[in-house]
Amino acid sequence: MLTAIGRVAAQRLVLRTAPLTIPRSQPIAHVAGRALSTTHWARLPAKATAPTTKTKKTTTAAKEGQKKPATKKAAAEKAAPKKKAAPKKAAPKKKPAVKKPKKELSPEEQDKLNMRVWKKAALLAEEPKNKANTPWSLYVSKNMKAVGTSSEAMTEIMKTLSEGYKNLSSYEQQRLAEEAERIKLDEKTRYEAWVKTLTPQQVVDANNARARIRKMRGTPRRPSPIRDDRLPKMPTGAWGNFVKARWASGEFAGQGPTFAIPSISKEWKNMSPSEKAPYEATAKVDRERYEREVRDVLNRGLHTRA
């Protein structure tokens, strides 16, 4: 840059010292060098470079100024305290349920309730139902609809059926007897298979419930106890052993229990302790057998009465 300025100054000096009039025959000497106009920034004032730098600084500062607020904003966001989660409301305590006082049942209502419980424990619904298994019951079941209708008196219907049964031929009676026997065998098989599905303790519980039902109804035979050969047989006492022995003697042959039992009972009361001793010894052995079977089959001891 200084070289170009120096050249310009030398040109100006030559022009001042040269004569104002130059002969036309003398050519003008061109100074070799680069014209001043070729350098764009050389014509600008010397102070022109400063603003450029300031502008850049200003621009840079402006950019930095624009970035700083973002940083402050981010910092402000980071510094913002986190909101605490609202405490959960405690669940309202449930009020304790007020127990209604139990209604006192009348004796009749209590009996009905007991009967429902006992029927369920007695396994009456589960027990296989018996069909007509005698020649007479088979004849009635087969001819009931043909003989009479529901509007007629049952006594008249049964009278007609009875007369028809008596008039059957021997062949027809034999055929009914054989069919009834087959039904009995089938029922026995089904009954024994059902009993085996129960445990001995279940059979004992069912029989106890059936005994309560018989007592409440006043029916000594129905419902009958469940027959199970696995159950321990009740022991026979000294009195029972004496009755068996007297009945087996044949002295009361042809006599019913109503006559024989009072007579045997009178003999027992008049016997001495030594005469009763053999029967009592047999009863003791039988009771020991029963206790042993109860322990083995039912896994418990005897229920003694208070």
PDB file of C-alpha atoms in Angstrom:
ATOM      1  CA  MET A   1       0.000   0.000   0.000  1.00  0.00           C
ATOM      2  CA  LEU A   2       2.840   2.449   0.832  1.00  0.00           C
ATOM      3  CA  THR A   3       4.549   1.714  -2.493  1.00  0.00           C
ATOM      4  CA  ALA A   4       1.477   2.792  -4.449  1.00  0.00           C
ATOM      5  CA  ILE A   5       1.230   6.048  -2.437  1.00  0.00           C
ATOM      6  CA  GLY A   6       4.877   6.771  -3.090  1.00  0.00           C
ATOM      7  CA  ARG A   7       4.434   6.391  -6.803  1.00  0.00           C
ATOM      8  CA  VAL A   8       1.545   8.805  -6.851  1.00  0.00           C
ATOM      9  CA  ALA A   9       3.595  11.383  -4.958  1.00  0.00           C
ATOM     10  CA  ALA A  10       6.478  11.035  -7.448  1.00  0.00           C
ATOM     11  CA  GLN A  11       4.136  11.666 -10.351  1.00  0.00           C
ATOM     12  CA  ARG A  12       2.800  14.809  -8.757  1.00  0.00           C
ATOM     13  CA  LEU A  13       6.355  16.088  -8.206  1.00  0.00           C
ATOM     14  CA  VAL A  14       7.340  15.551 -11.857  1.00  0.00           C
ATOM     15  CA  LEU A  15       4.286  17.384 -13.047  1.00  0.00           C
ATOM     16  CA  ARG A  16       5.014  20.418 -10.895  1.00  0.00           C
ATOM     17  CA  THR A  17       8.656  20.763 -12.035  1.00  0.00           C
ATOM     18  CA  ALA A  18       7.976  20.162 -15.744  1.00  0.00           C
ATOM     19  CA  PRO A  19       7.188  23.114 -18.040  1.00  0.00           C
ATOM     20  CA  LEU A  20       3.572  23.824 -18.595  1.00  0.00           C
ATOM     21  CA  THR A  21       3.945  23.525 -22.319  1.00  0.00           C
ATOM     22  CA  ILE A  22       5.315  20.362 -23.654  1.00  0.00           C
ATOM     23  CA  PRO A  23       6.350  20.129 -27.220  1.00  0.00           C
ATOM     24  CA  ARG A  24       4.064  17.919 -29.166  1.00  0.00           C
ATOM     25  CA  SER A  25       6.985  16.119 -30.587  1.00  0.00           C
ATOM     26  CA  GLN A  26       8.034  14.970 -27.144  1.00  0.00           C
ATOM     27  CA  PRO A  27       5.965  12.038 -25.983  1.00  0.00           C
ATOM     28  CA  ILE A  28       4.541  11.885 -22.546  1.00  0.00           C
ATOM     29  CA  ALA A  29       6.264   9.333 -20.474  1.00  0.00           C
ATOM     30  CA  HIS A  30       3.882   6.966 -18.688  1.00  0.00           C
ATOM     31  CA  VAL A  31       4.908   5.953 -15.303  1.00  0.00           C
ATOM     32  CA  ALA A  32       4.839   2.280 -14.971  1.00  0.00           C
ATOM     33  CA  GLY A  33       2.840   1.161 -11.998  1.00  0.00           C
ATOM     34  CA  ARG A  34      -0.533   0.261 -10.813  1.00  0.00           C
ATOM     35  CA  ALA A  35      -3.123   3.038 -10.868  1.00  0.00           C
ATOM     36  CA  LEU A  36      -4.391   4.178  -7.514  1.00  0.00           C
ATOM     37  CA  SER A  37      -7.942   3.547  -8.571  1.00  0.00           C
ATOM     38  CA  THR A  38      -7.231  -0.161  -8.790  1.00  0.00           C
ATOM     39  CA  THR A  39      -7.072  -0.451  -5.007  1.00  0.00           C
ATOM     40  CA  HIS A  40     -10.552  -0.012  -3.594  1.00  0.00           C
ATOM     41  CA  TRP A  41      -9.663   0.170   0.049  1.00  0.00           C
ATOM     42  CA  ALA A  42      -6.740   2.631  -0.609  1.00  0.00           C
ATOM     43  CA  ARG A  43      -9.185   5.385  -1.564  1.00  0.00           C
ATOM     44  CA  LEU A  44     -11.134   5.017   1.642  1.00  0.00           C
ATOM     45  CA  PRO A  45     -10.233   7.202   4.618  1.00  0.00           C
ATOM     46  CA  ALA A  46      -7.757   5.781   7.029  1.00  0.00           C
ATOM     47  CA  LYS A  47     -10.350   5.596   9.820  1.00  0.00           C
ATOM     48  CA  ALA A  48     -12.690   3.521   7.722  1.00  0.00           C
ATOM     49  CA  THR A  49     -11.270   0.228   9.041  1.00  0.00           C
ATOM     50  CA  ALA A  50     -12.192   0.884  12.653  1.00  0.00           C
ATOM     51  CA  PRO A  51     -15.945   0.890  12.195  1.00  0.00           C
ATOM     52  CA  THR A  52     -15.714  -2.440  10.375  1.00  0.00           C
ATOM     53  CA  THR A  53     -14.076  -4.019  13.369  1.00  0.00           C
ATOM     54  CA  LYS A  54     -16.546  -2.388  15.721  1.00  0.00           C
ATOM     55  CA  THR A  55     -19.406  -3.551  13.566  1.00  0.00           C
ATOM     56  CA  LYS A  56     -18.127  -7.073  13.775  1.00  0.00           C
ATOM     57  CA  LYS A  57     -17.710  -6.757  17.500  1.00  0.00           C
ATOM     58  CA  THR A  58     -21.118  -5.218  17.765  1.00  0.00           C
ATOM     59  CA  THR A  59     -22.577  -7.991  15.658  1.00  0.00           C
ATOM     60  CA  THR A  60     -20.748 -10.569  17.695  1.00  0.00           C
ATOM     61  CA  ALA A  61     -21.819  -8.875  20.875  1.00  0.00           C
ATOM     62  CA  ALA A  62     -25.362  -8.742  19.597  1.00  0.00           C
ATOM     63  CA  LYS A  63     -25.274 -12.432  18.819  1.00  0.00           C
ATOM     64  CA  GLU A  64     -23.812 -13.145  22.201  1.00  0.00           C
ATOM     65  CA  GLY A  65     -26.469 -10.932  23.711  1.00  0.00           C
ATOM     66  CA  GLN A  66     -29.133 -12.930  21.927  1.00  0.00           C
ATOM     67  CA  LYS A  67     -27.723 -16.224  23.181  1.00  0.00           C
ATOM     68  CA  LYS A  68     -27.421 -15.113  26.793  1.00  0.00           C
ATOM     69  CA  PRO A  69     -31.126 -14.646  27.400  1.00  0.00           C
ATOM     70  CA  ALA A  70     -31.678 -18.239  26.246  1.00  0.00           C
ATOM     71  CA  THR A  71     -29.083 -19.424  28.724  1.00  0.00           C
ATOM     72  CA  LYS A  72     -30.663 -17.370  31.471  1.00  0.00           C
ATOM     73  CA  LYS A  73     -34.053 -18.686  30.535  1.00  0.00           C
ATOM     74  CA  ALA A  74     -32.802 -22.253  30.657  1.00  0.00           C
ATOM     75  CA  ALA A  75     -31.131 -21.582  33.968  1.00  0.00           C
ATOM     76  CA  ALA A  76     -34.321 -20.030  35.244  1.00  0.00           C
ATOM     77  CA  GLU A  77     -36.236 -23.096  34.169  1.00  0.00           C
ATOM     78  CA  LYS A  78     -33.719 -25.344  35.895  1.00  0.00           C
ATOM     79  CA  ALA A  79     -33.768 -23.239  39.003  1.00  0.00           C
ATOM     80  CA  ALA A  80     -37.561 -23.271  39.168  1.00  0.00           C
ATOM     81  CA  PRO A  81     -38.556 -25.325  42.223  1.00  0.00           C
ATOM     82  CA  LYS A  82     -40.484 -28.506  41.577  1.00  0.00           C
ATOM     83  CA  LYS A  83     -44.035 -28.518  42.749  1.00  0.00           C
ATOM     84  CA  LYS A  84     -44.624 -30.956  45.573  1.00  0.00           C
ATOM     85  CA  ALA A  85     -47.173 -33.639  44.888  1.00  0.00           C
ATOM     86  CA  ALA A  86     -50.389 -33.005  46.686  1.00  0.00           C
ATOM     87  CA  PRO A  87     -50.747 -35.367  49.647  1.00  0.00           C
ATOM     88  CA  LYS A  88     -53.234 -38.166  49.051  1.00  0.00           C
ATOM     89  CA  LYS A  89     -56.410 -37.850  50.966  1.00  0.00           C
ATOM     90  CA  ALA A  90     -56.843 -40.551  53.526  1.00  0.00           C
ATOM     91  CA  ALA A  91     -59.593 -42.982  52.637  1.00  0.00           C
ATOM     92  CA  PRO A  92     -62.600 -42.521  54.853  1.00  0.00           C
ATOM     93  CA  LYS A  93     -62.818 -45.194  57.499  1.00  0.00           C
ATOM     94  CA  LYS A  94     -65.641 -47.617  57.001  1.00  0.00           C
ATOM     95  CA  LYS A  95     -68.149 -47.650  59.741  1.00  0.00           C
ATOM     96  CA  PRO A  96     -68.294 -50.996  61.488  1.00  0.00           C
ATOM     97  CA  ALA A  97     -71.304 -52.960  60.374  1.00  0.00           C
ATOM     98  CA  VAL A  98     -73.925 -53.091  63.011  1.00  0.00           C
ATOM     99  CA  LYS A  99     -74.872 -56.694  63.632  1.00  0.00           C
ATOM    100  CA  LYS A 100     -78.566 -57.222  63.720  1.00  0.00           C
ATOM    101  CA  PRO A 101     -79.735 -59.147  66.727  1.00  0.00           C
ATOM    102  CA  LYS A 102     -80.614 -62.718  65.868  1.00  0.00           C
ATOM    103  CA  LYS A 103     -84.293 -63.409  65.749  1.00  0.00           C
ATOM    104  CA  GLU A 104     -85.367 -65.900  68.333  1.00  0.00           C
ATOM    105  CA  LEU A 105     -87.003 -68.881  66.681  1.00  0.00           C
ATOM    106  CA  SER A 106     -90.115 -70.511  67.954  1.00  0.00           C
ATOM    107  CA  PRO A 107     -89.936 -74.236  68.814  1.00  0.00           C
ATOM    108  CA  GLU A 108     -91.715 -75.076  65.546  1.00  0.00           C
ATOM    109  CA  GLU A 109     -89.311 -72.959  63.505  1.00  0.00           C
ATOM    110  CA  GLN A 110     -86.331 -74.504  65.294  1.00  0.00           C
ATOM    111  CA  ASP A 111     -87.642 -77.989  64.537  1.00  0.00           C
ATOM    112  CA  LYS A 112     -87.987 -77.139  60.834  1.00  0.00           C
ATOM    113  CA  LEU A 113     -84.448 -75.776  60.787  1.00  0.00           C
ATOM    114  CA  ASN A 114     -83.115 -78.868  62.521  1.00  0.00           C
ATOM    115  CA  MET A 115     -84.989 -81.113  60.113  1.00  0.00           C
ATOM    116  CA  ARG A 116     -83.399 -79.408  57.085  1.00  0.00           C
ATOM    117  CA  VAL A 117     -79.937 -79.841  58.612  1.00  0.00           C
ATOM    118  CA  TRP A 118     -80.546 -83.472  59.509  1.00  0.00           C
ATOM    119  CA  LYS A 119     -81.967 -84.368  56.097  1.00  0.00           C
ATOM    120  CA  LYS A 120     -78.853 -83.037  54.430  1.00  0.00           C
ATOM    121  CA  ALA A 121     -76.561 -84.884  56.849  1.00  0.00           C
ATOM    122  CA  ALA A 122     -78.623 -88.084  56.484  1.00  0.00           C
ATOM    123  CA  LEU A 123     -77.772 -88.283  52.737  1.00  0.00           C
ATOM    124  CA  LEU A 124     -81.385 -89.096  51.886  1.00  0.00           C
ATOM    125  CA  ALA A 125     -81.228 -87.422  48.473  1.00  0.00           C
ATOM    126  CA  GLU A 126     -78.031 -89.266  47.504  1.00  0.00           C
ATOM    127  CA  GLU A 127     -79.245 -92.745  48.462  1.00  0.00           C
ATOM    128  CA  PRO A 128     -80.313 -94.906  45.480  1.00  0.00           C
ATOM    129  CA  LYS A 129     -84.083 -95.177  45.241  1.00  0.00           C
ATOM    130  CA  ASN A 130     -85.665 -98.617  45.268  1.00  0.00           C
ATOM    131  CA  LYS A 131     -88.045 -99.642  42.515  1.00  0.00           C
ATOM    132  CA  ALA A 132     -90.902-102.107  42.744  1.00  0.00           C
ATOM    133  CA  ASN A 133     -89.083-105.299  43.747  1.00  0.00           C
ATOM    134  CA  THR A 134     -91.866-107.729  44.726  1.00  0.00           C
ATOM    135  CA  PRO A 135     -94.302-109.596  42.448  1.00  0.00           C
ATOM    136  CA  TRP A 136     -97.261-107.664  43.885  1.00  0.00           C
ATOM    137  CA  SER A 137     -95.648-104.218  43.587  1.00  0.00           C
ATOM    138  CA  LEU A 138     -94.564-105.028  40.034  1.00  0.00           C
ATOM    139  CA  TYR A 139     -98.119-106.016  39.109  1.00  0.00           C
ATOM    140  CA  VAL A 140     -99.511-102.795  40.620  1.00  0.00           C
ATOM    141  CA  SER A 141     -96.987-100.559  38.828  1.00  0.00           C
ATOM    142  CA  LYS A 142     -97.736-102.201  35.482  1.00  0.00           C
ATOM    143  CA  ASN A 143    -101.546-102.192  35.756  1.00  0.00           C
ATOM    144  CA  MET A 144    -102.345 -99.052  37.753  1.00  0.00           C
ATOM    145  CA  LYS A 145    -103.072 -96.866  34.719  1.00  0.00           C
ATOM    146  CA  ALA A 146    -105.092 -99.537  32.982  1.00  0.00           C
ATOM    147  CA  VAL A 147    -107.324-100.256  35.982  1.00  0.00           C
ATOM    148  CA  GLY A 148    -108.369 -96.827  37.190  1.00  0.00           C
ATOM    149  CA  THR A 149    -107.999 -93.072  36.937  1.00  0.00           C
ATOM    150  CA  SER A 150    -107.058 -90.427  39.457  1.00  0.00           C
ATOM    151  CA  SER A 151    -110.699 -89.422  39.869  1.00  0.00           C
ATOM    152  CA  GLU A 152    -111.667 -92.818  41.247  1.00  0.00           C
ATOM    153  CA  ALA A 153    -111.246 -93.795  44.895  1.00  0.00           C
ATOM    154  CA  MET A 154    -107.929 -95.451  45.625  1.00  0.00           C
ATOM    155  CA  THR A 155    -109.612 -98.179  47.648  1.00  0.00           C
ATOM    156  CA  GLU A 156    -111.662 -99.244  44.629  1.00  0.00           C
ATOM    157  CA  ILE A 157    -108.587 -99.224  42.402  1.00  0.00           C
ATOM    158  CA  MET A 158    -106.587-101.360  44.813  1.00  0.00           C
ATOM    159  CA  LYS A 159    -109.518-103.761  45.217  1.00  0.00           C
ATOM    160  CA  THR A 160    -109.671-104.273  41.454  1.00  0.00           C
ATOM    161  CA  LEU A 161    -105.902-104.785  41.258  1.00  0.00           C
ATOM    162  CA  SER A 162    -105.986-107.305  44.098  1.00  0.00           C
ATOM    163  CA  GLU A 163    -108.639-109.379  42.355  1.00  0.00           C
ATOM    164  CA  GLY A 164    -106.646-109.303  39.105  1.00  0.00           C
ATOM    165  CA  TYR A 165    -103.458-110.415  40.875  1.00  0.00           C
ATOM    166  CA  LYS A 166    -105.211-113.368  42.529  1.00  0.00           C
ATOM    167  CA  ASN A 167    -106.518-114.512  39.159  1.00  0.00           C
ATOM    168  CA  LEU A 168    -103.066-114.623  37.545  1.00  0.00           C
ATOM    169  CA  SER A 169    -101.894-117.941  36.213  1.00  0.00           C
ATOM    170  CA  SER A 170     -98.969-119.724  37.821  1.00  0.00           C
ATOM    171  CA  TYR A 171     -96.825-118.895  34.798  1.00  0.00           C
ATOM    172  CA  GLU A 172     -97.557-115.164  35.094  1.00  0.00           C
ATOM    173  CA  GLN A 173     -96.878-115.227  38.829  1.00  0.00           C
ATOM    174  CA  GLN A 174     -93.568-117.008  38.267  1.00  0.00           C
ATOM    175  CA  ARG A 175     -92.582-114.483  35.622  1.00  0.00           C
ATOM    176  CA  LEU A 176     -93.290-111.590  38.011  1.00  0.00           C
ATOM    177  CA  ALA A 177     -91.317-113.297  40.791  1.00  0.00           C
ATOM    178  CA  GLU A 178     -88.258-113.754  38.576  1.00  0.00           C
ATOM    179  CA  GLU A 179     -88.388-110.142  37.398  1.00  0.00           C
ATOM    180  CA  ALA A 180     -88.681-108.922  40.983  1.00  0.00           C
ATOM    181  CA  GLU A 181     -85.649-111.003  41.989  1.00  0.00           C
ATOM    182  CA  ARG A 182     -83.561-109.471  39.194  1.00  0.00           C
ATOM    183  CA  ILE A 183     -84.570-105.995  40.345  1.00  0.00           C
ATOM    184  CA  LYS A 184     -83.557-106.827  43.928  1.00  0.00           C
ATOM    185  CA  LEU A 185     -80.108-107.988  42.852  1.00  0.00           C
ATOM    186  CA  ASP A 186     -79.615-104.887  40.727  1.00  0.00           C
ATOM    187  CA  GLU A 187     -80.678-102.612  43.583  1.00  0.00           C
ATOM    188  CA  LYS A 188     -78.359-104.402  46.011  1.00  0.00           C
ATOM    189  CA  THR A 189     -75.412-103.924  43.649  1.00  0.00           C
ATOM    190  CA  ARG A 190     -76.173-100.232  43.191  1.00  0.00           C
ATOM    191  CA  TYR A 191     -76.659 -99.727  46.925  1.00  0.00           C
ATOM    192  CA  GLU A 192     -73.378-101.396  47.886  1.00  0.00           C
ATOM    193  CA  ALA A 193     -71.505 -99.391  45.245  1.00  0.00           C
ATOM    194  CA  TRP A 194     -72.962 -96.166  46.665  1.00  0.00           C
ATOM    195  CA  VAL A 195     -72.043 -97.104  50.255  1.00  0.00           C
ATOM    196  CA  LYS A 196     -68.437 -97.693  49.185  1.00  0.00           C
ATOM    197  CA  THR A 197     -68.224 -94.094  47.969  1.00  0.00           C
ATOM    198  CA  LEU A 198     -68.693 -92.994  51.597  1.00  0.00           C
ATOM    199  CA  THR A 199     -66.215 -93.198  54.429  1.00  0.00           C
ATOM    200  CA  PRO A 200     -67.208 -95.150  57.563  1.00  0.00           C
ATOM    201  CA  GLN A 201     -67.375 -91.877  59.503  1.00  0.00           C
ATOM    202  CA  GLN A 202     -69.760 -90.386  56.914  1.00  0.00           C
ATOM    203  CA  VAL A 203     -72.010 -93.416  57.317  1.00  0.00           C
ATOM    204  CA  VAL A 204     -71.981 -93.015  61.108  1.00  0.00           C
ATOM    205  CA  ASP A 205     -72.868 -89.310  60.847  1.00  0.00           C
ATOM    206  CA  ALA A 206     -75.670 -90.042  58.367  1.00  0.00           C
ATOM    207  CA  ASN A 207     -77.112 -92.758  60.601  1.00  0.00           C
ATOM    208  CA  ASN A 208     -77.052 -90.424  63.607  1.00  0.00           C
ATOM    209  CA  ALA A 209     -78.983 -87.828  61.594  1.00  0.00           C
ATOM    210  CA  ARG A 210     -81.491 -90.475  60.496  1.00  0.00           C
ATOM    211  CA  ALA A 211     -82.028 -91.502  64.103  1.00  0.00           C
ATOM    212  CA  ARG A 212     -82.885 -87.881  65.002  1.00  0.00           C
ATOM    213  CA  ILE A 213     -85.343 -87.719  62.095  1.00  0.00           C
ATOM    214  CA  ARG A 214     -87.050 -90.935  63.213  1.00  0.00           C
ATOM    215  CA  LYS A 215     -87.361 -89.602  66.731  1.00  0.00           C
ATOM    216  CA  MET A 216     -88.811 -86.251  65.632  1.00  0.00           C
ATOM    217  CA  ARG A 217     -91.264 -87.823  63.182  1.00  0.00           C
ATOM    218  CA  GLY A 218     -92.180 -90.668  65.494  1.00  0.00           C
ATOM    219  CA  THR A 219     -91.455 -93.239  62.782  1.00  0.00           C
ATOM    220  CA  PRO A 220     -89.279 -96.034  64.226  1.00  0.00           C
ATOM    221  CA  ARG A 221     -88.347 -97.547  60.851  1.00  0.00           C
ATOM    222  CA  ARG A 222     -88.085 -94.696  58.371  1.00  0.00           C
ATOM    223  CA  PRO A 223     -85.627 -93.513  57.317  1.00  0.00           C
ATOM    224  CA  SER A 224     -83.755 -96.760  57.826  1.00  0.00           C
ATOM    225  CA  PRO A 225     -80.053 -96.642  58.754  1.00  0.00           C
ATOM    226  CA  ILE A 226     -77.419 -97.132  56.074  1.00  0.00           C
ATOM    227  CA  ARG A 227     -76.167-100.706  56.014  1.00  0.00           C
ATOM    228  CA  ASP A 228     -72.378-100.894  55.931  1.00  0.00           C
ATOM    229  CA  ASP A 229     -70.404-104.046  56.779  1.00  0.00           C
ATOM    230  CA  ARG A 230     -67.313-101.946  57.501  1.00  0.00           C
ATOM    231  CA  LEU A 231     -68.857-100.408  60.615  1.00  0.00           C
ATOM    232  CA  PRO A 232     -68.059-101.990  63.980  1.00  0.00           C
ATOM    233  CA  LYS A 233     -70.960-104.074  65.254  1.00  0.00           C
ATOM    234  CA  MET A 234     -72.381-102.965  68.553  1.00  0.00           C
ATOM    235  CA  PRO A 235     -71.399-105.181  71.492  1.00  0.00           C
ATOM    236  CA  THR A 236     -73.950-107.400  73.161  1.00  0.00           C
ATOM    237  CA  GLY A 237     -74.408-107.020  76.914  1.00  0.00           C
ATOM    238  CA  ALA A 238     -74.829-109.739  79.502  1.00  0.00           C
ATOM    239  CA  TRP A 239     -78.627-109.481  79.311  1.00  0.00           C
ATOM    240  CA  GLY A 240     -78.593-109.799  75.540  1.00  0.00           C
ATOM    241  CA  ASN A 241     -76.361-112.851  75.702  1.00  0.00           C
ATOM    242  CA  PHE A 242     -78.789-114.484  78.144  1.00  0.00           C
ATOM    243  CA  VAL A 243     -81.773-113.793  75.864  1.00  0.00           C
ATOM    244  CA  LYS A 244     -79.941-115.367  72.904  1.00  0.00           C
ATOM    245  CA  ALA A 245     -79.071-118.421  74.947  1.00  0.00           C
ATOM    246  CA  ARG A 246     -82.640-118.884  76.218  1.00  0.00           C
ATOM    247  CA  TRP A 247     -84.139-118.358  72.769  1.00  0.00           C
ATOM    248  CA  ALA A 248     -81.765-120.883  71.250  1.00  0.00           C
ATOM    249  CA  SER A 249     -82.733-123.462  73.895  1.00  0.00           C
ATOM    250  CA  GLY A 250     -86.027-124.111  72.122  1.00  0.00           C
ATOM    251  CA  GLU A 251     -88.201-123.668  75.220  1.00  0.00           C
ATOM    252  CA  PHE A 252     -90.000-120.749  73.622  1.00  0.00           C
ATOM    253  CA  ALA A 253     -90.496-122.287  70.198  1.00  0.00           C
ATOM    254  CA  GLY A 254     -93.776-121.203  68.684  1.00  0.00           C
ATOM    255  CA  GLN A 255     -94.128-118.288  71.112  1.00  0.00           C
ATOM    256  CA  GLY A 256     -93.871-114.692  70.056  1.00  0.00           C
ATOM    257  CA  PRO A 257     -91.491-112.155  71.627  1.00  0.00           C
ATOM    258  CA  THR A 258     -94.356-110.518  73.487  1.00  0.00           C
ATOM    259  CA  PHE A 259     -94.773-113.652  75.594  1.00  0.00           C
ATOM    260  CA  ALA A 260     -91.187-114.910  75.676  1.00  0.00           C
ATOM    261  CA  ILE A 261     -89.367-111.714  76.647  1.00  0.00           C
ATOM    262  CA  PRO A 262     -91.262-111.042  79.924  1.00  0.00           C
ATOM    263  CA  SER A 263     -90.669-114.623  80.999  1.00  0.00           C
ATOM    264  CA  ILE A 264     -86.940-114.491  80.193  1.00  0.00           C
ATOM    265  CA  SER A 265     -86.616-111.141  81.977  1.00  0.00           C
ATOM    266  CA  LYS A 266     -88.134-112.625  85.128  1.00  0.00           C
ATOM    267  CA  GLU A 267     -85.576-115.460  85.058  1.00  0.00           C
ATOM    268  CA  TRP A 268     -82.688-112.985  84.708  1.00  0.00           C
ATOM    269  CA  LYS A 269     -83.753-110.974  87.713  1.00  0.00           C
ATOM    270  CA  ASN A 270     -83.926-114.087  89.880  1.00  0.00           C
ATOM    271  CA  MET A 271     -80.429-115.278  88.900  1.00  0.00           C
ATOM    272  CA  SER A 272     -77.491-115.042  91.337  1.00  0.00           C
ATOM    273  CA  PRO A 273     -74.282-113.124  90.460  1.00  0.00           C
ATOM    274  CA  SER A 274     -72.417-116.389  89.913  1.00  0.00           C
ATOM    275  CA  GLU A 275     -75.090-117.518  87.432  1.00  0.00           C
ATOM    276  CA  LYS A 276     -74.821-114.206  85.563  1.00  0.00           C
ATOM    277  CA  ALA A 277     -70.974-114.256  85.540  1.00  0.00           C
ATOM    278  CA  PRO A 278     -70.542-116.290  82.300  1.00  0.00           C
ATOM    279  CA  TYR A 279     -72.811-113.955  80.379  1.00  0.00           C
ATOM    280  CA  GLU A 280     -71.037-110.917  81.808  1.00  0.00           C
ATOM    281  CA  ALA A 281     -67.606-112.335  80.840  1.00  0.00           C
ATOM    282  CA  THR A 282     -68.804-112.860  77.275  1.00  0.00           C
ATOM    283  CA  ALA A 283     -70.129-109.304  77.220  1.00  0.00           C
ATOM    284  CA  LYS A 284     -66.748-107.963  78.389  1.00  0.00           C
ATOM    285  CA  VAL A 285     -64.885-109.734  75.584  1.00  0.00           C
ATOM    286  CA  ASP A 286     -67.372-108.437  73.025  1.00  0.00           C
ATOM    287  CA  ARG A 287     -67.013-104.875  74.297  1.00  0.00           C
ATOM    288  CA  GLU A 288     -63.224-105.055  74.008  1.00  0.00           C
ATOM    289  CA  ARG A 289     -63.670-106.229  70.421  1.00  0.00           C
ATOM    290  CA  TYR A 290     -65.944-103.257  69.711  1.00  0.00           C
ATOM    291  CA  GLU A 291     -63.510-100.731  71.201  1.00  0.00           C
ATOM    292  CA  ARG A 292     -60.708-102.135  69.077  1.00  0.00           C
ATOM    293  CA  GLU A 293     -62.753-101.927  65.853  1.00  0.00           C
ATOM    294  CA  VAL A 294     -63.875 -98.363  66.595  1.00  0.00           C
ATOM    295  CA  ARG A 295     -60.262 -97.342  67.074  1.00  0.00           C
ATOM    296  CA  ASP A 296     -59.146 -99.072  63.856  1.00  0.00           C
ATOM    297  CA  VAL A 297     -62.051 -98.130  61.569  1.00  0.00           C
ATOM    298  CA  LEU A 298     -63.186 -94.727  62.858  1.00  0.00           C
ATOM    299  CA  ASN A 299     -59.832 -93.552  64.257  1.00  0.00           C
ATOM    300  CA  ARG A 300     -61.292 -92.516  67.585  1.00  0.00           C
ATOM    301  CA  GLY A 301     -62.178 -93.827  71.000  1.00  0.00           C
ATOM    302  CA  LEU A 302     -65.604 -94.560  72.384  1.00  0.00           C
ATOM    303  CA  HIS A 303     -67.923 -91.671  73.133  1.00  0.00           C
ATOM    304  CA  THR A 304     -68.639 -92.043  76.803  1.00  0.00           C
ATOM    305  CA  ARG A 305     -71.730 -90.488  78.291  1.00  0.00           C
ATOM    306  CA  ALA A 306     -71.336 -88.034  81.160  1.00  0.00           C
TER     307      ALA A 306
END
